[in-house]
Tab-separated table of C-alpha atoms in Angstrom:
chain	number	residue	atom	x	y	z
C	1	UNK	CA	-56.963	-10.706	8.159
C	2	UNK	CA	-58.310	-14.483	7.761
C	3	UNK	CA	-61.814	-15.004	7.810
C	4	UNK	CA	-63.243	-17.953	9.840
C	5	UNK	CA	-63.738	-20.807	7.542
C	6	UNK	CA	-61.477	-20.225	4.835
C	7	UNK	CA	-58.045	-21.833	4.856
C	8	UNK	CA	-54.937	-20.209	3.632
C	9	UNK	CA	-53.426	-19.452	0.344
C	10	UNK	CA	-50.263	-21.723	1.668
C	11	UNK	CA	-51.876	-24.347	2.585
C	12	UNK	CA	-54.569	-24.640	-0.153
C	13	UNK	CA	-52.205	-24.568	-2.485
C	14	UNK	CA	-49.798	-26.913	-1.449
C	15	UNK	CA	-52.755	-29.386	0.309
C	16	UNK	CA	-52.377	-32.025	2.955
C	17	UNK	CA	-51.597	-34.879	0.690
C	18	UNK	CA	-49.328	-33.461	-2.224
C	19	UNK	CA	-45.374	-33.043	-1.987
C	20	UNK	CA	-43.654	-30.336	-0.373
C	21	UNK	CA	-42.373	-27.966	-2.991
C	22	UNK	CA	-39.081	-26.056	-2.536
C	23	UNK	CA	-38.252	-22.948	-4.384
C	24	UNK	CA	-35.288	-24.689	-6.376
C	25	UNK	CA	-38.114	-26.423	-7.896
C	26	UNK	CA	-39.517	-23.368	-9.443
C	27	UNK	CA	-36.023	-21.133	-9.358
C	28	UNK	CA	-32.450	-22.607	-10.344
C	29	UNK	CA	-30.206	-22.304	-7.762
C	30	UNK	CA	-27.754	-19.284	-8.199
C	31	UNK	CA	-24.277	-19.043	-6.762
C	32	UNK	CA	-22.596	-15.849	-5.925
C	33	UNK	CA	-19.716	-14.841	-8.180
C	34	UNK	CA	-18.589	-12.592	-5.145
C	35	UNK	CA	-15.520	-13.013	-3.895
C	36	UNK	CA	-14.454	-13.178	-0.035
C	37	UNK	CA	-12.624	-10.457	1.673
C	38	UNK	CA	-10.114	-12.971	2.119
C	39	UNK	CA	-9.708	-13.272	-1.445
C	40	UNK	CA	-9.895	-10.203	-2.619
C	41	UNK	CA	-7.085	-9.482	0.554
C	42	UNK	CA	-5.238	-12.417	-1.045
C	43	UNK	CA	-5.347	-11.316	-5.017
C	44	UNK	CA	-4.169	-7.703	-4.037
C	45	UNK	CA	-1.059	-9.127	-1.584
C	46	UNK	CA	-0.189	-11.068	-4.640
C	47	UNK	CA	-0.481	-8.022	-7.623
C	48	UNK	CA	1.719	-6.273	-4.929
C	49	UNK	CA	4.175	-9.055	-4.544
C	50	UNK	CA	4.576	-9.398	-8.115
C	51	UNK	CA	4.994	-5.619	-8.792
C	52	UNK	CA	7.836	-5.128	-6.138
C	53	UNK	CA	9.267	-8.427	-7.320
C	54	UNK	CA	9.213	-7.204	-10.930
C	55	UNK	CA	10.090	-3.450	-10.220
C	56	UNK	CA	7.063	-2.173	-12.577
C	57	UNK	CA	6.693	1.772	-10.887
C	58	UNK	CA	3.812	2.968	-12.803
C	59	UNK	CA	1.759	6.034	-12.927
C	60	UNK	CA	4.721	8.389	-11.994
C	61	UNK	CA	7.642	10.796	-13.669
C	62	UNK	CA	10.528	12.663	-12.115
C	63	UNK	CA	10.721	16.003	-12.577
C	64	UNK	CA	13.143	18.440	-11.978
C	65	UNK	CA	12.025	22.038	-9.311
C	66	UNK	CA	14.376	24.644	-9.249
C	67	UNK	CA	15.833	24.901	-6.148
C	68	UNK	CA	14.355	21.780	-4.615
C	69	UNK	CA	15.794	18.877	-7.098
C	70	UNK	CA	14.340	15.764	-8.383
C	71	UNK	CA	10.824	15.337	-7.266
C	72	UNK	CA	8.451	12.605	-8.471
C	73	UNK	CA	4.633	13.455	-9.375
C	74	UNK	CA	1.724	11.152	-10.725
C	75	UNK	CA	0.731	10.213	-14.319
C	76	UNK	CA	-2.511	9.139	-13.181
C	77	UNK	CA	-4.841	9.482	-10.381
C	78	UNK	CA	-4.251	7.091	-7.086
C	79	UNK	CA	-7.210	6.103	-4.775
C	80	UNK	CA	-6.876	5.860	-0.878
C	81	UNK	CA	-4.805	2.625	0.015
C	82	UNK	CA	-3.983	2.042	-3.315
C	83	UNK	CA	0.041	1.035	-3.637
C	84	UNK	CA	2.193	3.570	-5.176
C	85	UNK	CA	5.763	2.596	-5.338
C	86	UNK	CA	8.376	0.267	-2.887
C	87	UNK	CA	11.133	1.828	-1.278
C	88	UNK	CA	13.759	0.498	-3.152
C	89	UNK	CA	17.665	-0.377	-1.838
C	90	UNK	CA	19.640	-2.316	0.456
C	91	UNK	CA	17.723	-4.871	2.958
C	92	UNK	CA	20.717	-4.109	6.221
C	93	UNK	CA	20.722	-5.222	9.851
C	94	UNK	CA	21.419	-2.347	12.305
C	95	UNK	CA	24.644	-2.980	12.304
C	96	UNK	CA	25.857	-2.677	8.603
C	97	UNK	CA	23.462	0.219	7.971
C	98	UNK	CA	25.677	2.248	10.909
C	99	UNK	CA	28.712	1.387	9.550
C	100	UNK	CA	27.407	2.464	6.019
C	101	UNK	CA	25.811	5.400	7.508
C	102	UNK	CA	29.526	6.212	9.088
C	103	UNK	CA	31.007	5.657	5.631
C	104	UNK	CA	28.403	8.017	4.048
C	105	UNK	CA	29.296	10.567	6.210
C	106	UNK	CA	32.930	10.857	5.315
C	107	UNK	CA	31.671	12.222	1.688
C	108	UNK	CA	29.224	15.328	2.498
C	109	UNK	CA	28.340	15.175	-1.602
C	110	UNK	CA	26.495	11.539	-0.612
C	111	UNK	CA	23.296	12.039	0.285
C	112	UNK	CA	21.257	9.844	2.916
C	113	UNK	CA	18.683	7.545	1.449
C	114	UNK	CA	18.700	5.278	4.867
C	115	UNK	CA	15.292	4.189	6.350
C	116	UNK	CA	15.113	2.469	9.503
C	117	UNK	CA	12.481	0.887	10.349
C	118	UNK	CA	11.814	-2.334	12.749
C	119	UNK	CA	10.115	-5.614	11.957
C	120	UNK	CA	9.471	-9.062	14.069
C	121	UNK	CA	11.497	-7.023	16.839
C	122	UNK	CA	14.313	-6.431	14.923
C	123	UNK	CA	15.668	-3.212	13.575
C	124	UNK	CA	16.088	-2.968	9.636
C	125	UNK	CA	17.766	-0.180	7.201
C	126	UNK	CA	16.634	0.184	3.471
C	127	UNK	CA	19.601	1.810	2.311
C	128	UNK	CA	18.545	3.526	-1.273
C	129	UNK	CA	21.515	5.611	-1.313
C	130	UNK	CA	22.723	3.775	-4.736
C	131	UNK	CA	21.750	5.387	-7.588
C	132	UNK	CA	19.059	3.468	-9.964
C	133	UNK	CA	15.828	4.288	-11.805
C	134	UNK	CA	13.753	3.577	-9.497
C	135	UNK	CA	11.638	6.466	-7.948
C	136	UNK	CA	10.232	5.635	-4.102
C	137	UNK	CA	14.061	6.892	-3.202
C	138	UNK	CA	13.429	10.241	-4.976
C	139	UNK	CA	9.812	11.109	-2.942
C	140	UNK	CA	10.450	14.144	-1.148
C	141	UNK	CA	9.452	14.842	2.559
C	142	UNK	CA	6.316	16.932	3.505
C	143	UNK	CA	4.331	16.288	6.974
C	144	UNK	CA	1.283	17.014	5.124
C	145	UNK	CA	2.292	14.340	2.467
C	146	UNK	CA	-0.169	12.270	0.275
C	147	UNK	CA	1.662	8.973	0.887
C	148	UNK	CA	2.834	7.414	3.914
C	149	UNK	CA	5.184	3.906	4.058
C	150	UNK	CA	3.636	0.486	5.151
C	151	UNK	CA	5.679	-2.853	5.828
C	152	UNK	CA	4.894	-5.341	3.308
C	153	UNK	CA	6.160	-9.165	3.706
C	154	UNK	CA	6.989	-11.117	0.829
C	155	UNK	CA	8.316	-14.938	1.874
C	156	UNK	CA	9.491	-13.876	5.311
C	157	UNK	CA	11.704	-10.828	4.126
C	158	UNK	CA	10.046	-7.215	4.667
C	159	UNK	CA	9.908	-4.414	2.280
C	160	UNK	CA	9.025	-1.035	2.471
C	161	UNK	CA	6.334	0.272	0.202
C	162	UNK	CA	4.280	3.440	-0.079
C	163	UNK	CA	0.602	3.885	-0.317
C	164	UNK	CA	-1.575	6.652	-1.216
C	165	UNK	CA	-2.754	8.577	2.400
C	166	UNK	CA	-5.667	10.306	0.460
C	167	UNK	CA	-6.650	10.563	-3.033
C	168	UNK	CA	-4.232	11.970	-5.241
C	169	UNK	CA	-5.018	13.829	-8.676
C	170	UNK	CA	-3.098	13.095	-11.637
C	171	UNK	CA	-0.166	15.602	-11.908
C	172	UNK	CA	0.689	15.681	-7.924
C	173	UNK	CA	3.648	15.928	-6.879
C	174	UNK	CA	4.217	12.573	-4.317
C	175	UNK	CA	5.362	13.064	-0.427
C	176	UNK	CA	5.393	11.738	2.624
C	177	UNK	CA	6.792	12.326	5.971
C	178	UNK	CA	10.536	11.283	6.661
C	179	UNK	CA	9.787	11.111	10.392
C	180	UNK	CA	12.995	12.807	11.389
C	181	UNK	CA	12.144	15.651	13.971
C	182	UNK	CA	15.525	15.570	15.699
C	183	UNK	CA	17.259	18.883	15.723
C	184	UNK	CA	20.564	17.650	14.249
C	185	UNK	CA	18.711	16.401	11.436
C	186	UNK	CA	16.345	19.602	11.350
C	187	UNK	CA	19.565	21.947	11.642
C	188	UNK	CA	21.036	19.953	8.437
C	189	UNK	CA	17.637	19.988	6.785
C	190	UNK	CA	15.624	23.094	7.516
C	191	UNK	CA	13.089	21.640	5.149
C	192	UNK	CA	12.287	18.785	7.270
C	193	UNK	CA	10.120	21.568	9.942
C	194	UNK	CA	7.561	21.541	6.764
């Protein structure tokens, strides 16, 4: 509290007649080395781009279970969100990917690597039935699984990627859930219930 009489600190110091000080006069100014969530949005859209672009799969091995097949597991620990792995094929319309999918079933040794999926109101198919080295095709299925897919656009043209649902711990195996509940597809696939 002020006693009557006395004048401020402020305005002692500073006094009627003498120049109004800023604090950049005593402080330099300092700018933030922070970056936006805009850019930090930006910078990660563009490390993805360039790792789908480039086909780098990192942080993963297949392995083989008895009785289950190829599975794939992690090298190294994945945080929630982080991007694991694209889902790798043929881009198709609806229409070639049902006339492929016809094809396929002629041969019951092919197996179905089809993923439909729809984008800017149209209905897509990656078809990663092919055989290459790259692993989002070999992922298995689990409704509990610690990945789940996500559309990403690059230029206009949409690709299927998968990102981490949770944390996952170096030496898990990787899964997600196919989606398919339909009982033709659950009579083919008993494992699909799990």
């Amino acid at each position: 509290m002020q006693q009557k009489g006395t004048q401020s600190p402020w305005k002692r110091a500073g006094g009627e007649n003498s120049q109004n000080r800023k604090v950049t006069d005593f402080y330099p100014v300092r700018r933030s080395s922070r970056k936006s969530k805009m850019e930090l949005k930006c910078e990660e859209k563009k490390l993805i781009d360039d790792l789908i672009t480039s086909g780098i799969e990192e942080g993963m091995e297949v392995q083989y279970i008895e009785g289950k097949g190829r599975a794939v597991f992690a090298t190294r620990c994945f945080q929630k969100g982080d991007y694991v792995v694209e889902y790798h094929g043929d881009l198709l319309q609806i229409t070639d990917a049902k006339k492929r999918e016809a094809e396929y079933a002629q041969n019951p040794a092919t197996g179905c690597y089809m993923y439909y999926f729809q984008y800017l109101c149209k209905t897509y198919c990656v078809d990663a039935t092919k055989e290459t080295g790259r692993m989002g095709r070999l992922i298995n299925h689990s409704k509990n699984g610690n990945c789940q897919t996500k559309l990403h656009d690059i230029n206009g043209v949409p690709h299927l990627i998968l990102i981490a649902s949770r944390n996952i711990d170096k030496g898990e195996e990787l899964l997600y859930d196919y989606g398919d509940r339909s009982k033709a597809s659950i009579a083919a696939h008993p494992w699909l219930k799990y």
